[in-house]
mmCIF file of C-alpha atoms and ligand atoms in Angstrom:
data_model
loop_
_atom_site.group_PDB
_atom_site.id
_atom_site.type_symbol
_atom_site.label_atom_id
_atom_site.label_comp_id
_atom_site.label_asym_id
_atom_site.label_seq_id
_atom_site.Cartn_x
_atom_site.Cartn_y
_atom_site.Cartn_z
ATOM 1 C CA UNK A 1 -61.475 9.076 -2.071
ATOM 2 C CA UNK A 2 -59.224 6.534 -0.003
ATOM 3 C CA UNK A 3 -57.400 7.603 3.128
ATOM 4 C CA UNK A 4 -53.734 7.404 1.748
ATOM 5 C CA UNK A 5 -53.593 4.892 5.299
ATOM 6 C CA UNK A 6 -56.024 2.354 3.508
ATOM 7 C CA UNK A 7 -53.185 1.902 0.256
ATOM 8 C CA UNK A 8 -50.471 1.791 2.893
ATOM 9 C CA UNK A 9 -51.902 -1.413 5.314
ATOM 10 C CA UNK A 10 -53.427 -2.646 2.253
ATOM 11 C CA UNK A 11 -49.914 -2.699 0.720
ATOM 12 C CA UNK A 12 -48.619 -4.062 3.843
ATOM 13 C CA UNK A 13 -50.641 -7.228 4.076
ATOM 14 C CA UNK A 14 -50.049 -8.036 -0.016
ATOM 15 C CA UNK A 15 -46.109 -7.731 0.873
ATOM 16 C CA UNK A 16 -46.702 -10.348 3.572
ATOM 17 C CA UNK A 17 -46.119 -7.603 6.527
ATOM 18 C CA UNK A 18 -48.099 -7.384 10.081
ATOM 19 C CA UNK A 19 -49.197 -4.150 11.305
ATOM 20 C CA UNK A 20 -47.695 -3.824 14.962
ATOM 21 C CA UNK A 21 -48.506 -1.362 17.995
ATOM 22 C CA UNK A 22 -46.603 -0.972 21.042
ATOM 23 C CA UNK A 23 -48.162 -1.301 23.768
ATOM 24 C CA UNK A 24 -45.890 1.332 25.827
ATOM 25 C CA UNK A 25 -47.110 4.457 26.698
ATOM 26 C CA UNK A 26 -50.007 3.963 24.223
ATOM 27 C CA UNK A 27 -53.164 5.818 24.658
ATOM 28 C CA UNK A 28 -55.758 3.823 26.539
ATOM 29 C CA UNK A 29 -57.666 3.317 23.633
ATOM 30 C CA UNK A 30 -55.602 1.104 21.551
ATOM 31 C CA UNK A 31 -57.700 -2.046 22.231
ATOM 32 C CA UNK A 32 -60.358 -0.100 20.842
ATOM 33 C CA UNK A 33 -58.103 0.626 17.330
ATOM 34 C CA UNK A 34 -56.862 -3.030 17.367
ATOM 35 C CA UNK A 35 -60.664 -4.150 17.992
ATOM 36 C CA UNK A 36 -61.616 -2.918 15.101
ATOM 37 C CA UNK A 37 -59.094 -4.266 12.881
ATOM 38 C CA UNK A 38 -60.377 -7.810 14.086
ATOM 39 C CA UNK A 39 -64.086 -6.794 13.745
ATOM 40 C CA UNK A 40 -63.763 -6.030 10.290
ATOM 41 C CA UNK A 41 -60.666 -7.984 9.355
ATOM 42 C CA UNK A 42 -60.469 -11.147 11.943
ATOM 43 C CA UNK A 43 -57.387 -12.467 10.750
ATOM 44 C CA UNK A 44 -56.778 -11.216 7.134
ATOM 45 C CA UNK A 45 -55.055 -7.916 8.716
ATOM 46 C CA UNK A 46 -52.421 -9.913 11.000
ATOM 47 C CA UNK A 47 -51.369 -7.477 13.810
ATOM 48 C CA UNK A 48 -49.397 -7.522 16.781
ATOM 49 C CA UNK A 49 -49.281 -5.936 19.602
ATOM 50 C CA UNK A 50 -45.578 -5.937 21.601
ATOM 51 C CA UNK A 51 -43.392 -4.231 24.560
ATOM 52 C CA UNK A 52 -40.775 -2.220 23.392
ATOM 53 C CA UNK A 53 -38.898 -4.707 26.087
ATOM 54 C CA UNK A 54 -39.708 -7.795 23.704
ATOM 55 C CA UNK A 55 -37.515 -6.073 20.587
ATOM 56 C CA UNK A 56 -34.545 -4.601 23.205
ATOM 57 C CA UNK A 57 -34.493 -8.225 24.123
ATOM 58 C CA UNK A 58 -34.970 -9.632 21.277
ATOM 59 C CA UNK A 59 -38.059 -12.017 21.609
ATOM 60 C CA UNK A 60 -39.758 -10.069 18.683
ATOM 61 C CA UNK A 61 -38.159 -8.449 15.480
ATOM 62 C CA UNK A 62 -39.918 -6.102 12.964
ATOM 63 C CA UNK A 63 -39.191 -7.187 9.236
ATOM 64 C CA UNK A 64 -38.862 -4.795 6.120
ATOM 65 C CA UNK A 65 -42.434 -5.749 5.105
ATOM 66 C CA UNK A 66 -44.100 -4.482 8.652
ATOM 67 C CA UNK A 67 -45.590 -0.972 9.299
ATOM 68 C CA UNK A 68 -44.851 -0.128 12.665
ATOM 69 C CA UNK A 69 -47.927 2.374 13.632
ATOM 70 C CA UNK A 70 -47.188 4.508 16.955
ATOM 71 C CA UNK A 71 -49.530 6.810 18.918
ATOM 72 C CA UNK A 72 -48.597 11.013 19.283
ATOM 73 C CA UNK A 73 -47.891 9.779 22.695
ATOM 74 C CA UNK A 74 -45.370 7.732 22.028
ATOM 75 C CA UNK A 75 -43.747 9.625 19.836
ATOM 76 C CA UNK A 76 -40.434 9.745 22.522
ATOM 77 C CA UNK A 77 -40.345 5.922 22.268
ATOM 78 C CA UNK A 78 -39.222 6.429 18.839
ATOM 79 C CA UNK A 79 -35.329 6.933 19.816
ATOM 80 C CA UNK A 80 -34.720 4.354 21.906
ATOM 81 C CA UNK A 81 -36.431 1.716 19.218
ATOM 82 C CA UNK A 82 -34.998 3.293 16.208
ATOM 83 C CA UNK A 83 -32.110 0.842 15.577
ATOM 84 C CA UNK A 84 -34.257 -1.672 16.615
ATOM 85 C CA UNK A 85 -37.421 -1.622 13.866
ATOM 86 C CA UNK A 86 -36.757 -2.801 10.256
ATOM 87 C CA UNK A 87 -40.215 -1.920 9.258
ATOM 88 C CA UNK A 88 -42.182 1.191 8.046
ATOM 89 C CA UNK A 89 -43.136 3.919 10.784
ATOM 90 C CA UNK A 90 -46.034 5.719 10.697
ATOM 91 C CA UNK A 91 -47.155 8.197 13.190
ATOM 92 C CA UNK A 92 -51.149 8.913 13.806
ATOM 93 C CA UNK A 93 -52.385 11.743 14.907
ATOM 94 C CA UNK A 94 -49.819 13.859 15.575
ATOM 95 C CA UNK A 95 -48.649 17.350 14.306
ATOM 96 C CA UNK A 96 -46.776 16.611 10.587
ATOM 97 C CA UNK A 97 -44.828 19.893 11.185
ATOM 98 C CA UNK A 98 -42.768 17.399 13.132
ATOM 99 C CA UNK A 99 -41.636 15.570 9.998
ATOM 100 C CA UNK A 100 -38.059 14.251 10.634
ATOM 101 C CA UNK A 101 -36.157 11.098 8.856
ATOM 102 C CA UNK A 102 -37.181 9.118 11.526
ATOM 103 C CA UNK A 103 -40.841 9.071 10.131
ATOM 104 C CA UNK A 104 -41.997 7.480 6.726
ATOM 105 C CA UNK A 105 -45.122 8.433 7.197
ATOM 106 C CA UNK A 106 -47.227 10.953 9.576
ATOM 107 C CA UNK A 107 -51.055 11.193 9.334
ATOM 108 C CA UNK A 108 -52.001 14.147 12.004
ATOM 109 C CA UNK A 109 -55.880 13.795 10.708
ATOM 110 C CA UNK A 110 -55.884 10.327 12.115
ATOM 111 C CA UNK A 111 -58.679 9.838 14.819
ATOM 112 C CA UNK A 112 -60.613 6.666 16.033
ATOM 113 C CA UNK A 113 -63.460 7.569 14.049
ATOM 114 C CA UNK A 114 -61.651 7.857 10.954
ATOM 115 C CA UNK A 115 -59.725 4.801 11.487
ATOM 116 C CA UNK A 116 -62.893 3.623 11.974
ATOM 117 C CA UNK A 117 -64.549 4.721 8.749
ATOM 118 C CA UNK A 118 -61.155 3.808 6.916
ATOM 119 C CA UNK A 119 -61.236 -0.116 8.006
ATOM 120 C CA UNK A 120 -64.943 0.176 6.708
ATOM 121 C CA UNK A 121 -63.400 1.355 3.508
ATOM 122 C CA UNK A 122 -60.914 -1.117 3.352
ATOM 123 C CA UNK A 123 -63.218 -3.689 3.649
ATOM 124 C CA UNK A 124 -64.927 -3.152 0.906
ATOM 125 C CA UNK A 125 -62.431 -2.572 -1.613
ATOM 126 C CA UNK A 126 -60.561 -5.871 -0.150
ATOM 127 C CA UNK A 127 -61.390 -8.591 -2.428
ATOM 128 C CA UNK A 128 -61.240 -6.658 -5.580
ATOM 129 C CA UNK A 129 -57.211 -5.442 -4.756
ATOM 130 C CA UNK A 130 -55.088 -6.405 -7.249
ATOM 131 C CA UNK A 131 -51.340 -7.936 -6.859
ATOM 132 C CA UNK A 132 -48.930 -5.756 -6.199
ATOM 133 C CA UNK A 133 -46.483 -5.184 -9.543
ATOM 134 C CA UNK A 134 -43.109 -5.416 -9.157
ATOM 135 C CA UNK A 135 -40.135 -2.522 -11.031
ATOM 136 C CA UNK A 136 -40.852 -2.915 -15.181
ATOM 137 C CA UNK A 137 -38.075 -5.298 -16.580
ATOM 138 C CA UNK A 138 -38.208 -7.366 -13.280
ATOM 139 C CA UNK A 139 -38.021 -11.549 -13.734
ATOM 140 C CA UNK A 140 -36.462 -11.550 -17.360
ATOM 141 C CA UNK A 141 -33.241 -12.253 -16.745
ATOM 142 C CA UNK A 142 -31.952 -15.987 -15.970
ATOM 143 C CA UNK A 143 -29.715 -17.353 -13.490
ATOM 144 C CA UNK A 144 -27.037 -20.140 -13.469
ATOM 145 C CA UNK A 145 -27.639 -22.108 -10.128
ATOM 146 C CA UNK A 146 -24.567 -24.116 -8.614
ATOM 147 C CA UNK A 147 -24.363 -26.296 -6.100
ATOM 148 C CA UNK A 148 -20.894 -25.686 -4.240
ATOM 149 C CA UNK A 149 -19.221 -28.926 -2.988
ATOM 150 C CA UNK A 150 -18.395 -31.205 -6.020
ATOM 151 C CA UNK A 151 -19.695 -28.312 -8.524
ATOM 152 C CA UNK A 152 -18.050 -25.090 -7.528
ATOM 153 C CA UNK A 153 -15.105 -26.793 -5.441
ATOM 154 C CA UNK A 154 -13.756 -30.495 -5.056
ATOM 155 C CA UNK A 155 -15.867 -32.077 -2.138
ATOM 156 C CA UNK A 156 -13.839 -32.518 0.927
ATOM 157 C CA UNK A 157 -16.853 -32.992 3.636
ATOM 158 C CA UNK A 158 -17.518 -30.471 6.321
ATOM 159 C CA UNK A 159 -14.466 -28.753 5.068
ATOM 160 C CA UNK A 160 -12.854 -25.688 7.549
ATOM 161 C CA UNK A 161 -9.631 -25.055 5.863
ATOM 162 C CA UNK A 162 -9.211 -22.948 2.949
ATOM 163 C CA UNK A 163 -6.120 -24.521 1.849
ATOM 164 C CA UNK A 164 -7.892 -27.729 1.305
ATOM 165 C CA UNK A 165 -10.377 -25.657 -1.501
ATOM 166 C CA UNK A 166 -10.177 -26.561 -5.139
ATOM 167 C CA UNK A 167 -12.152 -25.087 -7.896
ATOM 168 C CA UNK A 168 -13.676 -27.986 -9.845
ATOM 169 C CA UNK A 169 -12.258 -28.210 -13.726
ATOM 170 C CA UNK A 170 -14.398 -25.426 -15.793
ATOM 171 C CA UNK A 171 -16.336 -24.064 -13.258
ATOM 172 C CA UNK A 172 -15.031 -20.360 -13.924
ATOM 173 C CA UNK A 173 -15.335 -20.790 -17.566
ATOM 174 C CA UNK A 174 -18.673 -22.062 -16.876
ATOM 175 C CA UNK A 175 -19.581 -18.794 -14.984
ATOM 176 C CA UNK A 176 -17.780 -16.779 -16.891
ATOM 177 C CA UNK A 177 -20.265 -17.983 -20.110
ATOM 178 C CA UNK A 178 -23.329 -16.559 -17.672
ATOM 179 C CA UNK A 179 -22.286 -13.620 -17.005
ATOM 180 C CA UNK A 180 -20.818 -12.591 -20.683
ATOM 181 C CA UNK A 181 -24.351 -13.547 -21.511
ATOM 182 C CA UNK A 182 -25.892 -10.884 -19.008
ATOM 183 C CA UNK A 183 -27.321 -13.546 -16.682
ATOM 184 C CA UNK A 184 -26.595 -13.732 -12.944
ATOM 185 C CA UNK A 185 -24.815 -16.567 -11.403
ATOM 186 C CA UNK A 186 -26.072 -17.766 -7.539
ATOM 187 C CA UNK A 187 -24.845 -20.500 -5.216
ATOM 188 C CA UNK A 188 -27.182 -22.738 -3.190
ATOM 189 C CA UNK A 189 -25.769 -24.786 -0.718
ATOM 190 C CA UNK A 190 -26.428 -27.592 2.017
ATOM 191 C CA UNK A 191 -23.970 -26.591 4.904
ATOM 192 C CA UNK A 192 -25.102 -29.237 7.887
ATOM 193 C CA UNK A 193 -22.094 -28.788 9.105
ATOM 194 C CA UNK A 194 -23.101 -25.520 10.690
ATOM 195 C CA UNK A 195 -26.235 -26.758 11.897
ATOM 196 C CA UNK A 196 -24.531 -29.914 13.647
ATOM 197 C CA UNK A 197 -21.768 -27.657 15.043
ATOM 198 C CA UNK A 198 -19.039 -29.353 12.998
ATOM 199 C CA UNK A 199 -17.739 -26.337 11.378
ATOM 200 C CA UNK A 200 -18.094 -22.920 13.103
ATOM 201 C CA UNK A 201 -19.588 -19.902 11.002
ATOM 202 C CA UNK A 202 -15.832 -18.316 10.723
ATOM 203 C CA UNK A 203 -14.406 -21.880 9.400
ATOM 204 C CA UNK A 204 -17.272 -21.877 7.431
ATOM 205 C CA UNK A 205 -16.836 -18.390 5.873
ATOM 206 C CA UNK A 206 -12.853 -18.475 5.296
ATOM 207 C CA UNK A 207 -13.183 -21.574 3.065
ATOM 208 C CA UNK A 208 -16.575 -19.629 1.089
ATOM 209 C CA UNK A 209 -13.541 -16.813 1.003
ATOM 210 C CA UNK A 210 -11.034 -18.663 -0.579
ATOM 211 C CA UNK A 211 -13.383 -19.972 -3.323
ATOM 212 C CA UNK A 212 -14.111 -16.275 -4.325
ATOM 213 C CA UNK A 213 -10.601 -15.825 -4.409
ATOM 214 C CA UNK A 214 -9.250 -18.686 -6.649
ATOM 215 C CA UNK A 215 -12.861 -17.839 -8.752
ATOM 216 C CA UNK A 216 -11.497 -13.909 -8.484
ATOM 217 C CA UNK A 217 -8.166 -15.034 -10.198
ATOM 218 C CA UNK A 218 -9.868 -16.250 -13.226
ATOM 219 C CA UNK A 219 -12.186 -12.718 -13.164
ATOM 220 C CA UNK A 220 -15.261 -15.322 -12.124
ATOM 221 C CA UNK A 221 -17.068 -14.108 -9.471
ATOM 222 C CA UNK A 222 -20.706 -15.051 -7.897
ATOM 223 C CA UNK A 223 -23.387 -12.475 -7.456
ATOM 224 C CA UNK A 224 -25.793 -14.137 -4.512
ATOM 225 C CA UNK A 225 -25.255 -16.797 -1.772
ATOM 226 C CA UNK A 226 -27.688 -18.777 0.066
ATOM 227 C CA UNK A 227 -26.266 -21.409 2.880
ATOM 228 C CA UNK A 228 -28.451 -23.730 4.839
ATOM 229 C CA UNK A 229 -27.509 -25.134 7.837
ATOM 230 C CA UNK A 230 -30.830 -27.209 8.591
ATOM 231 C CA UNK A 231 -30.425 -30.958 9.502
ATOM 232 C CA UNK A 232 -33.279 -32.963 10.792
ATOM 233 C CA UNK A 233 -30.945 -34.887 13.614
ATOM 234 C CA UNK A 234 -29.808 -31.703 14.632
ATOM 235 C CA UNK A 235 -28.692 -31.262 18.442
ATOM 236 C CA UNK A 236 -28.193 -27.504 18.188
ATOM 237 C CA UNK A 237 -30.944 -24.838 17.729
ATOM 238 C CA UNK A 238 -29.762 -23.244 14.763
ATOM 239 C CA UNK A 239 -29.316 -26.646 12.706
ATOM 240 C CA UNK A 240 -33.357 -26.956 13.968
ATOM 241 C CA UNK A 241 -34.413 -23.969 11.884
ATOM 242 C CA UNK A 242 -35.833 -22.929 8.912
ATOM 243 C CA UNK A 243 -36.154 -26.723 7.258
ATOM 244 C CA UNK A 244 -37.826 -24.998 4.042
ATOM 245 C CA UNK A 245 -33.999 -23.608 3.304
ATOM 246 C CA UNK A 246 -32.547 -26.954 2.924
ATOM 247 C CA UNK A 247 -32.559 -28.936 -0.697
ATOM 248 C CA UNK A 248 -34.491 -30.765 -1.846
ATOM 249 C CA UNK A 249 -36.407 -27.607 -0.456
ATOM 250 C CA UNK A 250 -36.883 -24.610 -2.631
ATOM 251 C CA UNK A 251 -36.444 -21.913 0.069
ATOM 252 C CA UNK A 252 -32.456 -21.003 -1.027
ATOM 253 C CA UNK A 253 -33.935 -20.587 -4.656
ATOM 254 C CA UNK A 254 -36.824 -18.441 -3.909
ATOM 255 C CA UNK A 255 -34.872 -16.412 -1.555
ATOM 256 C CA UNK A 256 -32.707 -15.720 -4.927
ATOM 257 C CA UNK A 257 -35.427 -15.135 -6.402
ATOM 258 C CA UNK A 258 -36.784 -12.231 -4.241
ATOM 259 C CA UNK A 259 -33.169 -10.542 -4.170
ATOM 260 C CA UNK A 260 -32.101 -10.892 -8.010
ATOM 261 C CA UNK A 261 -35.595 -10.811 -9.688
ATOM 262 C CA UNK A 262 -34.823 -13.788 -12.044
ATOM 263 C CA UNK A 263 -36.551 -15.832 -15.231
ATOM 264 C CA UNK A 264 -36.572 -18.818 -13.231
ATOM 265 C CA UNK A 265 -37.878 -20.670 -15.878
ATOM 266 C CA UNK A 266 -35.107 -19.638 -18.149
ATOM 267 C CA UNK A 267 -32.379 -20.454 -15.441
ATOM 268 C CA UNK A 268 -30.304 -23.457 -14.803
ATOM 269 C CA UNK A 269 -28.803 -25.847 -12.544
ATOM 270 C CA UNK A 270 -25.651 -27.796 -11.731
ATOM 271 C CA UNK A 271 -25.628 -30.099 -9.145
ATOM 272 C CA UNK A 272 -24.031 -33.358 -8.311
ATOM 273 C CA UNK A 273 -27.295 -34.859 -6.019
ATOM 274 C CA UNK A 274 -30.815 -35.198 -6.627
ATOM 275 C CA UNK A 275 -31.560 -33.216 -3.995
ATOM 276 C CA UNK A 276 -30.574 -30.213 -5.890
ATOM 277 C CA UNK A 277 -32.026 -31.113 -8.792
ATOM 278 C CA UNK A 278 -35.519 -31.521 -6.944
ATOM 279 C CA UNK A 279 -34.966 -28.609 -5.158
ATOM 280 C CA UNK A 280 -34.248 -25.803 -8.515
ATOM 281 C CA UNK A 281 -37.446 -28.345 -10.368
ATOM 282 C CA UNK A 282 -39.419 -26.793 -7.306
ATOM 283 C CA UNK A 283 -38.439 -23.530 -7.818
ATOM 284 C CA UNK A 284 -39.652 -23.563 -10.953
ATOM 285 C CA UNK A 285 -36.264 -23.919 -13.240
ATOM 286 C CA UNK A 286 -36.461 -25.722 -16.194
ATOM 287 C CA UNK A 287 -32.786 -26.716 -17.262
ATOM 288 C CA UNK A 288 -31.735 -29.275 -14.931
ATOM 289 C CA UNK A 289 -27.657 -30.578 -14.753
ATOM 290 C CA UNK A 290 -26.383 -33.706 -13.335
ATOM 291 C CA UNK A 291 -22.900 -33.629 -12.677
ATOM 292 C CA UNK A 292 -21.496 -36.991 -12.915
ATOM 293 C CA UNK A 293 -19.509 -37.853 -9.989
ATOM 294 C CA UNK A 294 -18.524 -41.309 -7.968
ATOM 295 C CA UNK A 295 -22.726 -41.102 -6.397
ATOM 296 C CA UNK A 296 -23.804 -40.738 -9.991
ATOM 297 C CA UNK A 297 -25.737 -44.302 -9.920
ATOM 298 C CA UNK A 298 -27.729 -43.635 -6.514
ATOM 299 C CA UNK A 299 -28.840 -40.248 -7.586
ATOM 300 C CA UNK A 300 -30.411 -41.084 -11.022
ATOM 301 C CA UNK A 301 -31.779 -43.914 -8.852
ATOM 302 C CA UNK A 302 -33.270 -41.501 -6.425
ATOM 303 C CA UNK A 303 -34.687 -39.483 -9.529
ATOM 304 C CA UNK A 304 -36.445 -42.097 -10.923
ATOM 305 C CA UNK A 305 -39.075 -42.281 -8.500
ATOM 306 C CA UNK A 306 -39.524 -38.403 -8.649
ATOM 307 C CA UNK A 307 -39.866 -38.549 -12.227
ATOM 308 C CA UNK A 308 -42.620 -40.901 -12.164
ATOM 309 C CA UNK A 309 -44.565 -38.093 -9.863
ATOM 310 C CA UNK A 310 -43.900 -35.213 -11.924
ATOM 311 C CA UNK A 311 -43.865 -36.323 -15.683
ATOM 312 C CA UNK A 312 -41.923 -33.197 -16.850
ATOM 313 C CA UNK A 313 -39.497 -33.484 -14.764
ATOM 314 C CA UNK A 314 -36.257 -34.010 -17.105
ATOM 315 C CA UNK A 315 -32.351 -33.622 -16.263
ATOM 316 C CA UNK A 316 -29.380 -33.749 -18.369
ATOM 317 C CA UNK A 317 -26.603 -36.494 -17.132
ATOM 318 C CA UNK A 318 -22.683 -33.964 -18.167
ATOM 319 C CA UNK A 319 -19.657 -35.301 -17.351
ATOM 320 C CA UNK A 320 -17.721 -32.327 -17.370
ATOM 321 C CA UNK A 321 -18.774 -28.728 -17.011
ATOM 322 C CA UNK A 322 -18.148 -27.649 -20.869
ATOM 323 C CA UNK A 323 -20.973 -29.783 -21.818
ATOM 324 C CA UNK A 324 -23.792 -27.305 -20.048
ATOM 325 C CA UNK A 325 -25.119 -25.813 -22.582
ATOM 326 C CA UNK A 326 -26.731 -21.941 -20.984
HETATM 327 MG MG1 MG B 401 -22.824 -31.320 -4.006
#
């Protein structure tokens, strides 16, 4: 019979998660726990081991997917790191009579020779675990994908004033259409502007604001938001990051993805560029829009050469929005 501590790091790992000790106040022995992990595991069980000072000062975050395991002796670190740790919490070794919210999880049997035996058990039911299954009824429902400047709202580049926004003709109809049909409706957007520092996050967010409105007054409304600010030539560090959000990248989609649980092969997009064509093809949706617009010529240009590397790759040319069929 498994330790219920094998199901939980084995869990851990298939969610993408690290295991990760603190290294204050921890018993002596923890290079003796974490040297087992890499006898057994080398890298396949990715753990860390941190200073509570690295999260206070924020060189080191926890994520949702981590289990964060702490030591009955440091058990009082707990308070000061609560706010700070967005993963699981489990507590070895210590008295479970102590149960509070704080805990998810307390295993008072735990000692180094059953942690031990347990990583010898893991081992050997490793490469016969099967993939974690998602809530029944997940990934059956499709999802319009918009792009936001010349799809949602009239392009007016690295726009920071909400009284320059205007909806584009037929884009709440449009929306309206996917959500009477029960589907969900996300925008994915390229904001370099942020990124280069040409639009500050509240410009940025007051104009996103005023296109819920105007989409509010015709009962539209969008259910999930992604906005990258990555550019290449960036000279600020948050336009350096995360390159894998940016179209013709996937990353906005499969972020989507992971919050609404869609059919992406079912789903479709609008865009105006080929970039966001490319980008929802790489994602794995199906029903590709161009939106014809002044750029129209260059784009399909652009495609052509993408087409010739992946042969099903197929987009519809609209010139209005009432011709997207959903
Ligand atoms: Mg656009």
């Amino acid at each position: 019979m498994s330790h219920p501590l094998e199901l939980l790091i084995l869990e851990t790992v298939q969610l993408g998660g690290s295991l990760v000790f603190l290294s204050d106040q921890a018993p002596s022995t923890l290079p003796v726990w974490t040297g087992s992990l890499q006898k057994h595991f080398a890298a396949e069980i990715p753990f860390v081991v941190r200073r509570a000072k690295d999260l206070t000062n924020k060189r080191f975050a926890t994520r949702p997917e981590d289990l964060v395991l702490f030591f009955k002796e440091q058990e009082s670190l707990l308070p000061q790191m609560e706010s700070l740790l967005s993963g699981q919490r489990a507590l070895l070794g210590t008295d479970a009579a102590r149960l509070t919210d704080s805990w998810d999880f307390i295993f008072s049997d735990m000692t180094m020779e059953l942690w031990e035996t347990l990583l010898q058990n893991l081992r050997r039911q490793w490469d016969q675990a099967s993939v974690l299954q998602g809530l029944p009824g997940e990934h059956q429902t499709p999802c319009l994908f918009l792009d936001r400047d010349n799809v949602v709202v009239k392009d007016v580049p690295y726009n920071k004033d909400p009284k320059a926004v205007v909806l584009m003709p037929g884009i709440a109809e449009l929306i309206n259409r996917a959500h009477a049909r029960g589907w969900w409706v996300a925008l994915v957007t390229n904001q370099s502007g942020l990124g280069r520092g040409r639009i500050t996050w509240d410009e940025y967010q007051s104009v996103h604001q005023q296109m819920l409105r105007l989409l509010a007054e015709q009962k539209a409304w969008i259910d999930d938001c992604e906005w990258s600010a990555f550019i290449s030539e960036s000279g600020t560090q948050r336009g350096r990051l995360l390159a894998g959000m940016r179209k013709p990248r996937n990353g906005m989609f499969l972020k989507i993805n992971d919050t609404l649980k869609v059919n992406m092969s079912r789903s479709v997009m609008v865009g105006d560029s080929a970039s966001d064509l490319k980008a929802a093809y790489a994602a794995g949706v199906k029903s590709l829009y161009l939106l014809a617009s002044d750029q129209t010529a260059k784009q399909e240009e652009s495609l052509k050469g993408y087409r010739a590397l992946h042969p099903d790759f197929r987009y519809i040319t609209v010139q209005s929005l009432e011709e997207i069929s959903l």
